[in-house]
């Protein structure tokens, strides 16, 4: 507990000089954005740009944010009038400000009607989403709607109260359609290839299942531009809360800390008004895909590999992992393999890649390997397998990508290189029917995972040279440890 006053509208005047304050009358702000999936990333990224717009006098861009599961963030921020501290950390340098753009925080399971009403509000112009890969109800085999998903099936029932992302979107859009409100722009901010196309497809299929007219409305009127987001926002710790409290003199139950580097690139295709975020550095472009691939493969792919390596080596954070020389040597080879698979200007890719190791090494942002490893089997196909498959088709080396996959396979066992157990948070992995239920010899473990079609497809198990290379890499890591394997192969 702390005896510091709680951050709130009433205590804002107590902030010391040097801490950024809310620079507008919050009571005059109107909600123009609904955000689904309230978490640290949204509060360290999209909500900051909305706050900037409000501070510039564009008062129609406040945010109604909805948690789709837990009330934790609402419970932490409600006594603070939705305010929180946003701190940029770069080494020892800290720059903090209070964000006021969250006008309301909803908890969907507690009050589904409130979220549907917010989505139907004619003043709302865009909906942004950070609901993770598993939040979209995607059939991973077809890329379309997963009608077998229990939540989706429940939301299909006549008169059902929405419980899924698609259920809420469809209900809100149907109410808008019937009321004659302007159509919405929906912006997925999750790390998925062509995330706008994917969202539009599954939402159109869901809506058509509910009502053919609604399906046509989604197809013709609702814009789903693809976007790419980039900023490292680790989970907040108790040490972070104490540090922010000492800096501001106020108790903030849930501050957000992030790196200075960021990007938000959005396909310039809107159903109505476009948010005035350019002044904050947001870029509107005709084609997001080259940027999306660059980030997914260079940053997210490296992060997924680092998480697996760190868990096996007993490292808890990304900075701790990438300090090891063997990991740095591996990353250099990894990026050398991945970079040629990109379609973006090589100079842009090179500059982006050269900035990654300093970003990963920032000791002020101890991004936890366990956090990044969550739901890894949903991430590996886009981040590691896709570039590997492309390089194999061209007859190019895939040694670093193979080692990254081998590290991930070994990390799924939940035991590090010195025999210490750790939890594995990956429901899709646990639901895989072929998951080994007992320890296997490394070659057999590699063979079993090649049968995980949701990750490797049906083709890679038939590629004898890759299958042999994966078995060898898995065996090497099992026998000598991940760091020794990386040092021997890349150091």
Short mmCIF file of C-alpha atoms in Angstrom, two decimals:
data_model
loop_
_atom_site.label_atom_id
_atom_site.label_comp_id
_atom_site.label_asym_id
_atom_site.label_seq_id
_atom_site.Cartn_x
_atom_site.Cartn_y
_atom_site.Cartn_z
CA UNK A 1 0.00 0.00 0.00
CA UNK A 2 1.02 3.63 -0.44
CA UNK A 3 0.12 6.88 1.29
CA UNK A 4 0.43 8.85 -1.93
CA UNK A 5 -2.79 10.48 -3.21
CA UNK A 6 -4.50 8.50 -5.98
CA UNK A 7 -4.18 9.82 -9.51
CA UNK A 8 -7.52 11.34 -10.58
CA UNK A 9 -9.02 14.44 -12.14
CA UNK A 10 -9.00 16.07 -8.71
CA UNK A 11 -5.31 15.36 -8.03
CA UNK A 12 -3.91 16.39 -11.41
CA UNK A 13 -2.87 19.80 -10.03
CA UNK A 14 -0.55 17.97 -7.60
CA UNK A 15 1.69 16.67 -10.39
CA UNK A 16 5.22 18.05 -10.20
CA UNK A 17 6.73 20.13 -13.02
CA UNK A 18 8.04 18.03 -15.88
CA UNK A 19 5.13 15.55 -15.87
CA UNK A 20 2.81 16.06 -18.82
CA UNK A 21 -0.74 16.95 -17.82
CA UNK A 22 -4.03 16.53 -19.63
CA UNK A 23 -4.11 19.57 -21.92
CA UNK A 24 -7.86 19.77 -22.60
CA UNK A 25 -11.21 19.82 -20.85
CA UNK A 26 -12.11 16.16 -20.57
CA UNK A 27 -15.79 16.95 -20.08
CA UNK A 28 -15.89 18.45 -23.57
CA UNK A 29 -14.40 15.37 -25.26
CA UNK A 30 -16.68 13.10 -27.27
CA UNK A 31 -16.17 9.43 -28.02
CA UNK A 32 -15.20 8.87 -31.65
CA UNK A 33 -13.39 5.57 -31.08
CA UNK A 34 -14.44 2.28 -29.51
CA UNK A 35 -11.52 0.02 -28.67
CA UNK A 36 -11.94 -3.72 -28.11
CA UNK A 37 -9.32 -5.50 -26.03
CA UNK A 38 -8.20 -2.99 -23.42
CA UNK A 39 -4.65 -3.80 -22.36
CA UNK A 40 -1.23 -2.25 -21.93
CA UNK A 41 -0.52 -2.06 -25.64
CA UNK A 42 -3.61 -0.02 -26.44
CA UNK A 43 -2.92 2.35 -23.56
CA UNK A 44 0.69 2.74 -24.72
CA UNK A 45 -0.16 3.22 -28.38
CA UNK A 46 -3.60 4.05 -29.87
CA UNK A 47 -4.91 5.82 -26.75
CA UNK A 48 -1.83 8.06 -26.76
CA UNK A 49 -2.53 9.27 -30.30
CA UNK A 50 -6.16 9.92 -29.36
CA UNK A 51 -4.91 11.97 -26.40
CA UNK A 52 -2.67 13.95 -28.76
CA UNK A 53 -5.64 14.69 -31.04
CA UNK A 54 -7.77 15.88 -28.11
CA UNK A 55 -4.91 18.11 -26.94
CA UNK A 56 -4.78 19.68 -30.42
CA UNK A 57 -8.46 20.58 -30.16
CA UNK A 58 -9.97 17.68 -32.15
CA UNK A 59 -12.47 16.92 -29.41
CA UNK A 60 -14.36 14.16 -31.21
CA UNK A 61 -11.67 11.49 -30.77
CA UNK A 62 -12.09 10.29 -27.22
CA UNK A 63 -12.09 6.55 -26.55
CA UNK A 64 -14.60 4.12 -25.08
CA UNK A 65 -12.49 1.08 -24.27
CA UNK A 66 -13.90 -2.37 -23.59
CA UNK A 67 -12.34 -5.32 -21.85
CA UNK A 68 -13.79 -8.50 -23.28
CA UNK A 69 -12.90 -10.67 -20.30
CA UNK A 70 -11.42 -9.33 -17.07
CA UNK A 71 -12.53 -6.28 -15.06
CA UNK A 72 -9.00 -5.75 -13.73
CA UNK A 73 -8.10 -2.71 -15.82
CA UNK A 74 -11.51 -1.08 -15.24
CA UNK A 75 -11.22 -1.71 -11.51
CA UNK A 76 -7.74 -0.20 -11.43
CA UNK A 77 -8.59 2.89 -13.49
CA UNK A 78 -12.16 3.66 -12.38
CA UNK A 79 -11.00 5.33 -9.11
CA UNK A 80 -8.61 7.33 -11.29
CA UNK A 81 -11.37 8.66 -13.59
CA UNK A 82 -9.78 6.60 -16.38
CA UNK A 83 -6.48 8.48 -16.10
CA UNK A 84 -3.13 6.71 -16.15
CA UNK A 85 0.54 7.57 -16.46
CA UNK A 86 2.31 6.85 -19.74
CA UNK A 87 6.10 6.73 -19.41
CA UNK A 88 8.67 6.44 -22.15
CA UNK A 89 11.81 4.69 -20.96
CA UNK A 90 15.09 4.77 -22.83
CA UNK A 91 17.93 3.56 -20.60
CA UNK A 92 17.96 5.80 -17.53
CA UNK A 93 15.85 8.48 -19.23
CA UNK A 94 12.15 8.61 -18.31
CA UNK A 95 9.56 10.94 -19.86
CA UNK A 96 6.09 10.75 -18.32
CA UNK A 97 2.66 12.21 -19.02
CA UNK A 98 -0.91 11.56 -17.91
CA UNK A 99 -3.29 10.25 -20.57
CA UNK A 100 -6.94 11.31 -20.42
CA UNK A 101 -8.40 9.93 -23.65
CA UNK A 102 -10.19 6.96 -22.02
CA UNK A 103 -13.61 8.50 -21.45
CA UNK A 104 -15.33 5.25 -20.42
CA UNK A 105 -14.16 1.73 -19.65
CA UNK A 106 -16.59 -1.13 -20.19
CA UNK A 107 -16.39 -4.78 -19.17
CA UNK A 108 -18.30 -6.65 -21.84
CA UNK A 109 -19.34 -9.75 -19.85
CA UNK A 110 -20.81 -7.54 -17.10
CA UNK A 111 -22.84 -5.30 -19.40
CA UNK A 112 -23.00 -6.51 -23.01
CA UNK A 113 -25.69 -3.98 -23.87
CA UNK A 114 -23.39 -1.08 -22.95
CA UNK A 115 -20.82 -2.23 -25.49
CA UNK A 116 -23.40 -2.79 -28.24
CA UNK A 117 -24.79 0.71 -27.56
CA UNK A 118 -21.30 2.20 -27.72
CA UNK A 119 -20.67 0.53 -31.09
CA UNK A 120 -24.02 1.85 -32.34
CA UNK A 121 -23.36 5.45 -31.20
CA UNK A 122 -23.55 7.61 -34.37
CA UNK A 123 -20.70 9.81 -33.06
CA UNK A 124 -18.33 6.81 -33.14
CA UNK A 125 -16.31 6.72 -36.35
CA UNK A 126 -13.78 3.91 -35.91
CA UNK A 127 -13.33 0.74 -33.90
CA UNK A 128 -9.82 -0.46 -33.12
CA UNK A 129 -9.03 -3.98 -31.95
CA UNK A 130 -6.20 -5.60 -29.99
CA UNK A 131 -7.77 -8.97 -29.22
CA UNK A 132 -4.82 -11.26 -30.12
CA UNK A 133 -4.84 -13.83 -32.90
CA UNK A 134 -7.32 -16.11 -31.14
CA UNK A 135 -9.93 -13.37 -30.68
CA UNK A 136 -11.14 -13.32 -34.29
CA UNK A 137 -12.69 -16.79 -34.54
CA UNK A 138 -10.53 -17.81 -37.49
CA UNK A 139 -10.50 -21.32 -38.91
CA UNK A 140 -6.75 -21.69 -39.30
CA UNK A 141 -7.13 -24.26 -42.06
CA UNK A 142 -9.27 -22.05 -44.34
CA UNK A 143 -8.67 -18.52 -43.09
CA UNK A 144 -12.43 -18.08 -42.82
CA UNK A 145 -14.83 -18.20 -39.90
CA UNK A 146 -14.46 -21.06 -37.42
CA UNK A 147 -18.07 -22.11 -37.06
CA UNK A 148 -17.03 -24.91 -34.70
CA UNK A 149 -15.75 -22.41 -32.12
CA UNK A 150 -17.96 -22.67 -29.05
CA UNK A 151 -18.30 -18.92 -28.60
CA UNK A 152 -19.12 -18.34 -32.25
CA UNK A 153 -21.68 -21.14 -32.20
CA UNK A 154 -23.30 -19.65 -29.08
CA UNK A 155 -23.50 -16.20 -30.68
CA UNK A 156 -25.29 -17.68 -33.71
CA UNK A 157 -28.28 -18.72 -31.61
CA UNK A 158 -31.40 -16.58 -32.12
CA UNK A 159 -31.62 -13.88 -29.47
CA UNK A 160 -28.15 -14.67 -28.12
CA UNK A 161 -26.43 -12.04 -26.00
CA UNK A 162 -23.07 -11.41 -27.69
CA UNK A 163 -19.97 -12.88 -26.08
CA UNK A 164 -17.36 -12.84 -28.87
CA UNK A 165 -15.63 -10.03 -30.75
CA UNK A 166 -17.61 -10.86 -33.90
CA UNK A 167 -20.84 -11.14 -31.95
CA UNK A 168 -20.44 -7.66 -30.48
CA UNK A 169 -19.38 -6.12 -33.78
CA UNK A 170 -22.30 -7.67 -35.64
CA UNK A 171 -24.81 -6.55 -33.00
CA UNK A 172 -23.47 -3.00 -32.97
CA UNK A 173 -23.35 -2.75 -36.75
CA UNK A 174 -26.86 -4.15 -37.11
CA UNK A 175 -28.18 -1.52 -34.71
CA UNK A 176 -26.35 1.23 -36.64
CA UNK A 177 -27.72 -0.08 -39.94
CA UNK A 178 -31.29 -0.12 -38.68
CA UNK A 179 -30.95 3.39 -37.19
CA UNK A 180 -29.40 4.86 -40.33
CA UNK A 181 -26.16 5.78 -38.52
CA UNK A 182 -23.00 6.22 -40.60
CA UNK A 183 -20.99 3.05 -41.35
CA UNK A 184 -17.88 2.31 -39.32
CA UNK A 185 -14.22 1.72 -40.06
CA UNK A 186 -12.80 -1.28 -38.16
CA UNK A 187 -9.02 -1.37 -37.67
CA UNK A 188 -7.37 -4.57 -36.49
CA UNK A 189 -4.13 -3.80 -34.66
CA UNK A 190 -3.12 -7.41 -34.08
CA UNK A 191 -0.06 -9.04 -35.61
CA UNK A 192 -1.77 -10.99 -38.37
CA UNK A 193 -1.00 -10.96 -42.09
CA UNK A 194 -3.52 -8.80 -43.98
CA UNK A 195 -5.37 -8.26 -40.72
CA UNK A 196 -7.96 -5.97 -42.33
CA UNK A 197 -8.85 -8.48 -45.05
CA UNK A 198 -9.01 -11.23 -42.45
CA UNK A 199 -11.30 -9.22 -40.16
CA UNK A 200 -13.61 -8.24 -43.02
CA UNK A 201 -13.90 -11.84 -44.19
CA UNK A 202 -14.76 -13.44 -40.85
CA UNK A 203 -17.09 -10.59 -39.88
CA UNK A 204 -18.89 -10.77 -43.24
CA UNK A 205 -19.34 -14.54 -42.88
CA UNK A 206 -20.55 -14.18 -39.29
CA UNK A 207 -22.96 -11.36 -40.15
CA UNK A 208 -24.39 -13.23 -43.15
CA UNK A 209 -25.03 -16.25 -40.94
CA UNK A 210 -27.01 -14.02 -38.58
CA UNK A 211 -28.85 -12.05 -41.28
CA UNK A 212 -28.29 -11.93 -45.03
CA UNK A 213 -29.00 -8.18 -45.17
CA UNK A 214 -26.48 -7.57 -42.41
CA UNK A 215 -23.89 -9.61 -44.31
CA UNK A 216 -24.43 -7.48 -47.41
CA UNK A 217 -24.15 -4.32 -45.30
CA UNK A 218 -20.81 -5.45 -43.88
CA UNK A 219 -19.55 -6.37 -47.33
CA UNK A 220 -20.56 -3.09 -48.98
CA UNK A 221 -20.39 -0.44 -46.25
CA UNK A 222 -17.88 -1.45 -43.57
CA UNK A 223 -14.22 -0.61 -44.18
CA UNK A 224 -11.53 -2.80 -42.64
CA UNK A 225 -8.17 -1.29 -43.58
CA UNK A 226 -5.11 -3.34 -42.70
CA UNK A 227 -2.66 -1.84 -40.24
CA UNK A 228 0.74 -2.46 -38.73
CA UNK A 229 1.52 -1.47 -35.15
CA UNK A 230 4.93 -1.40 -33.54
CA UNK A 231 5.91 -0.52 -30.01
CA UNK A 232 7.38 -2.62 -27.20
CA UNK A 233 5.06 -2.31 -24.19
CA UNK A 234 6.00 -4.77 -21.43
CA UNK A 235 3.59 -5.83 -18.72
CA UNK A 236 3.55 -3.42 -15.78
CA UNK A 237 5.25 -4.63 -12.59
CA UNK A 238 5.02 -3.58 -8.95
CA UNK A 239 8.47 -2.03 -9.34
CA UNK A 240 7.10 0.04 -12.23
CA UNK A 241 4.20 1.25 -10.10
CA UNK A 242 6.56 2.30 -7.34
CA UNK A 243 8.91 4.07 -9.76
CA UNK A 244 6.02 5.99 -11.35
CA UNK A 245 4.68 6.88 -7.92
CA UNK A 246 8.06 8.28 -6.88
CA UNK A 247 8.26 10.26 -10.12
CA UNK A 248 4.75 11.75 -10.04
CA UNK A 249 4.01 11.87 -6.33
CA UNK A 250 0.69 10.12 -7.02
CA UNK A 251 -0.39 6.51 -6.77
CA UNK A 252 -1.26 5.04 -10.16
CA UNK A 253 -2.61 1.49 -9.96
CA UNK A 254 -1.87 0.72 -13.60
CA UNK A 255 0.66 2.93 -15.38
CA UNK A 256 2.06 1.96 -18.79
CA UNK A 257 5.74 1.99 -19.70
CA UNK A 258 6.96 1.78 -23.27
CA UNK A 259 9.89 2.42 -25.56
CA UNK A 260 10.16 5.70 -27.49
CA UNK A 261 10.19 3.93 -30.87
CA UNK A 262 6.78 3.30 -32.39
CA UNK A 263 4.92 2.92 -35.65
CA UNK A 264 1.30 2.76 -36.73
CA UNK A 265 0.78 2.37 -40.45
CA UNK A 266 -2.81 2.22 -41.69
CA UNK A 267 -4.20 1.50 -45.13
CA UNK A 268 -5.84 4.74 -46.26
CA UNK A 269 -9.32 3.30 -46.74
CA UNK A 270 -12.03 4.60 -44.41
CA UNK A 271 -15.81 4.37 -44.45
CA UNK A 272 -16.05 7.91 -43.07
CA UNK A 273 -13.87 10.42 -41.27
CA UNK A 274 -10.20 9.54 -40.85
CA UNK A 275 -8.60 10.12 -37.43
CA UNK A 276 -6.27 13.16 -37.39
CA UNK A 277 -3.27 11.22 -36.14
CA UNK A 278 -0.62 12.23 -38.70
CA UNK A 279 0.74 14.91 -36.37
CA UNK A 280 1.61 12.13 -33.91
CA UNK A 281 3.55 10.17 -36.53
CA UNK A 282 0.83 7.76 -37.68
CA UNK A 283 1.19 7.03 -41.39
CA UNK A 284 -1.62 6.42 -43.88
CA UNK A 285 -0.43 4.47 -46.93
CA UNK A 286 -1.91 2.75 -49.96
CA UNK A 287 -0.40 -0.67 -49.13
CA UNK A 288 0.42 -1.84 -45.60
CA UNK A 289 1.57 -5.35 -46.52
CA UNK A 290 5.29 -4.59 -47.06
CA UNK A 291 5.50 -2.89 -43.65
CA UNK A 292 3.45 -5.64 -42.05
CA UNK A 293 5.77 -8.37 -43.34
CA UNK A 294 8.81 -6.40 -42.24
CA UNK A 295 7.57 -6.07 -38.68
CA UNK A 296 6.10 -9.58 -38.42
CA UNK A 297 9.26 -11.24 -39.66
CA UNK A 298 12.06 -9.03 -38.37
CA UNK A 299 10.71 -7.91 -34.99
CA UNK A 300 7.97 -10.39 -34.08
CA UNK A 301 9.82 -13.36 -35.58
CA UNK A 302 12.95 -12.47 -33.63
CA UNK A 303 10.85 -11.93 -30.49
CA UNK A 304 9.30 -15.40 -30.82
CA UNK A 305 12.74 -16.97 -31.25
CA UNK A 306 14.17 -14.96 -28.34
CA UNK A 307 11.29 -16.02 -26.10
CA UNK A 308 11.92 -19.71 -26.81
CA UNK A 309 15.68 -19.34 -26.39
CA UNK A 310 15.30 -17.33 -23.21
CA UNK A 311 12.91 -19.82 -21.63
CA UNK A 312 15.26 -22.71 -22.38
CA UNK A 313 18.31 -20.80 -21.15
CA UNK A 314 16.58 -19.62 -17.98
CA UNK A 315 16.51 -15.94 -18.95
CA UNK A 316 13.41 -14.10 -17.77
CA UNK A 317 13.61 -11.02 -19.99
CA UNK A 318 14.47 -10.03 -23.54
CA UNK A 319 17.35 -7.68 -22.58
CA UNK A 320 18.89 -10.45 -20.48
CA UNK A 321 18.60 -12.92 -23.37
CA UNK A 322 20.00 -10.70 -26.11
CA UNK A 323 23.02 -9.70 -24.03
CA UNK A 324 24.45 -13.18 -24.57
CA UNK A 325 26.96 -13.19 -27.48
CA UNK A 326 25.61 -16.47 -28.88
CA UNK A 327 22.12 -15.00 -29.10
CA UNK A 328 23.45 -11.90 -30.85
CA UNK A 329 25.30 -14.07 -33.37
CA UNK A 330 22.12 -16.08 -33.95
CA UNK A 331 20.05 -12.93 -34.47
CA UNK A 332 22.49 -11.60 -37.05
CA UNK A 333 22.08 -14.80 -39.08
CA UNK A 334 18.32 -14.91 -38.46
CA UNK A 335 17.84 -11.41 -39.82
CA UNK A 336 20.16 -12.15 -42.75
CA UNK A 337 17.87 -15.04 -43.70
CA UNK A 338 14.59 -13.19 -43.19
CA UNK A 339 15.41 -9.82 -44.72
CA UNK A 340 15.57 -11.09 -48.35
CA UNK A 341 12.01 -12.46 -48.00
CA UNK A 342 10.62 -8.94 -47.62
CA UNK A 343 9.04 -6.92 -50.43
CA UNK A 344 9.82 -3.50 -48.96
CA UNK A 345 12.61 -1.15 -50.07
CA UNK A 346 15.84 -2.82 -48.83
CA UNK A 347 17.05 0.47 -47.34
CA UNK A 348 13.89 0.71 -45.19
CA UNK A 349 14.28 -2.93 -44.07
CA UNK A 350 17.96 -2.44 -43.26
CA UNK A 351 17.32 0.67 -41.16
CA UNK A 352 14.46 -1.07 -39.32
CA UNK A 353 16.55 -4.17 -38.64
CA UNK A 354 19.57 -2.19 -37.44
CA UNK A 355 17.40 -0.50 -34.80
CA UNK A 356 16.05 -3.77 -33.39
CA UNK A 357 18.94 -4.96 -31.25
CA UNK A 358 19.22 -1.61 -29.41
CA UNK A 359 15.45 -1.72 -28.86
CA UNK A 360 15.58 -5.29 -27.54
CA UNK A 361 18.54 -4.42 -25.32
CA UNK A 362 16.86 -1.49 -23.54
CA UNK A 363 17.35 -2.42 -19.86
CA UNK A 364 14.56 -0.08 -18.79
CA UNK A 365 12.01 -2.30 -20.58
CA UNK A 366 12.45 -5.85 -19.28
CA UNK A 367 9.94 -7.50 -21.62
CA UNK A 368 9.38 -10.95 -20.15
CA UNK A 369 10.07 -14.00 -22.29
CA UNK A 370 7.08 -15.78 -20.73
CA UNK A 371 4.77 -12.98 -21.88
CA UNK A 372 6.04 -13.14 -25.47
CA UNK A 373 5.84 -16.95 -25.49
CA UNK A 374 2.10 -16.91 -24.73
CA UNK A 375 0.06 -18.47 -27.57
CA UNK A 376 3.27 -19.12 -29.52
CA UNK A 377 1.77 -21.83 -31.73
CA UNK A 378 -0.59 -19.20 -33.17
CA UNK A 379 2.36 -16.92 -33.96
CA UNK A 380 5.00 -19.30 -35.28
CA UNK A 381 3.31 -19.96 -38.66
CA UNK A 382 3.38 -16.31 -39.76
CA UNK A 383 6.60 -15.28 -38.06
CA UNK A 384 8.91 -18.25 -38.65
CA UNK A 385 7.36 -20.87 -40.91
CA UNK A 386 6.27 -18.49 -43.68
CA UNK A 387 9.75 -17.04 -44.39
CA UNK A 388 11.29 -20.50 -43.98
CA UNK A 389 8.91 -21.95 -46.56
CA UNK A 390 9.76 -19.15 -49.02
CA UNK A 391 13.50 -19.67 -48.62
CA UNK A 392 13.15 -23.43 -49.03
CA UNK A 393 11.27 -22.91 -52.27
CA UNK A 394 14.18 -20.82 -53.56
CA UNK A 395 16.80 -23.33 -52.41
CA UNK A 396 18.26 -20.93 -49.84
CA UNK A 397 19.76 -21.61 -46.42
CA UNK A 398 17.35 -21.83 -43.49
CA UNK A 399 19.72 -22.76 -40.66
CA UNK A 400 18.78 -19.89 -38.34
CA UNK A 401 15.06 -20.26 -39.00
CA UNK A 402 15.35 -24.00 -38.39
CA UNK A 403 17.14 -23.37 -35.09
CA UNK A 404 14.44 -20.90 -34.08
CA UNK A 405 11.79 -23.55 -34.74
CA UNK A 406 13.82 -26.18 -32.90
CA UNK A 407 14.07 -23.88 -29.87
CA UNK A 408 10.33 -23.36 -29.98
CA UNK A 409 9.69 -27.12 -30.18
CA UNK A 410 11.93 -27.73 -27.15
CA UNK A 411 10.38 -24.82 -25.24
CA UNK A 412 6.94 -26.39 -25.58
CA UNK A 413 8.05 -29.10 -23.16
CA UNK A 414 8.02 -26.66 -20.24
CA UNK A 415 11.48 -27.66 -18.94
CA UNK A 416 14.59 -25.54 -19.39
CA UNK A 417 18.12 -26.70 -20.11
CA UNK A 418 18.95 -27.29 -16.45
CA UNK A 419 15.77 -29.25 -15.77
CA UNK A 420 13.67 -26.53 -14.15
CA UNK A 421 9.98 -26.58 -15.06
CA UNK A 422 8.03 -23.52 -16.19
CA UNK A 423 4.39 -23.03 -17.25
CA UNK A 424 3.46 -23.09 -20.94
CA UNK A 425 0.54 -20.81 -21.81
CA UNK A 426 -0.61 -21.96 -25.24
CA UNK A 427 -4.19 -23.31 -25.44
CA UNK A 428 -3.89 -24.17 -29.15
CA UNK A 429 -0.84 -26.30 -28.39
CA UNK A 430 -2.64 -28.01 -25.53
CA UNK A 431 -5.64 -28.70 -27.78
CA UNK A 432 -3.49 -30.29 -30.51
CA UNK A 433 -4.52 -33.93 -30.68
CA UNK A 434 -1.00 -35.07 -31.61
CA UNK A 435 0.78 -33.32 -28.75
CA UNK A 436 3.20 -35.76 -27.09
CA UNK A 437 1.85 -36.72 -23.68
CA UNK A 438 5.21 -37.96 -22.47
CA UNK A 439 8.86 -37.02 -23.10
CA UNK A 440 10.17 -38.32 -26.42
CA UNK A 441 13.67 -38.80 -27.75
CA UNK A 442 14.59 -35.54 -29.56
CA UNK A 443 14.31 -36.94 -33.11
CA UNK A 444 10.88 -38.35 -32.30
CA UNK A 445 9.86 -35.06 -30.68
CA UNK A 446 10.78 -33.18 -33.87
CA UNK A 447 8.89 -35.71 -36.00
CA UNK A 448 5.79 -35.38 -33.81
CA UNK A 449 5.79 -31.59 -34.07
CA UNK A 450 6.12 -31.71 -37.84
CA UNK A 451 2.70 -33.34 -37.73
CA UNK A 452 1.25 -30.20 -36.07
CA UNK A 453 -0.51 -29.11 -39.27
CA UNK A 454 -1.76 -25.80 -37.86
CA UNK A 455 1.89 -24.76 -37.54
CA UNK A 456 3.82 -26.64 -40.22
CA UNK A 457 1.09 -27.37 -42.76
CA UNK A 458 1.17 -30.63 -44.67
CA UNK A 459 4.17 -29.93 -46.85
CA UNK A 460 7.12 -29.52 -44.52
CA UNK A 461 6.89 -33.00 -43.03
CA UNK A 462 7.46 -34.27 -46.58
CA UNK A 463 10.56 -32.12 -47.10
CA UNK A 464 13.21 -34.66 -46.14
CA UNK A 465 16.13 -32.22 -45.91
CA UNK A 466 14.23 -29.78 -43.68
CA UNK A 467 12.81 -32.57 -41.52
CA UNK A 468 16.34 -33.94 -41.01
CA UNK A 469 17.68 -30.47 -40.19
CA UNK A 470 14.94 -29.90 -37.64
CA UNK A 471 15.59 -33.28 -36.00
CA UNK A 472 19.29 -32.46 -35.79
CA UNK A 473 18.70 -29.01 -34.31
CA UNK A 474 16.21 -30.33 -31.74
CA UNK A 475 18.72 -33.04 -30.81
CA UNK A 476 21.56 -30.55 -30.47
CA UNK A 477 19.55 -28.31 -28.16
CA UNK A 478 18.43 -31.29 -26.07
CA UNK A 479 21.97 -32.62 -25.72
CA UNK A 480 24.08 -29.48 -25.24
CA UNK A 481 21.61 -26.70 -24.42
CA UNK A 482 20.32 -23.88 -26.56
CA UNK A 483 23.17 -21.42 -25.93
CA UNK A 484 25.88 -23.94 -26.73
CA UNK A 485 24.01 -24.92 -29.89
CA UNK A 486 23.74 -21.30 -31.04
CA UNK A 487 27.40 -20.63 -30.22
CA UNK A 488 28.58 -23.67 -32.15
CA UNK A 489 26.41 -22.92 -35.18
CA UNK A 490 26.55 -19.13 -35.36
CA UNK A 491 29.13 -17.80 -32.92
#
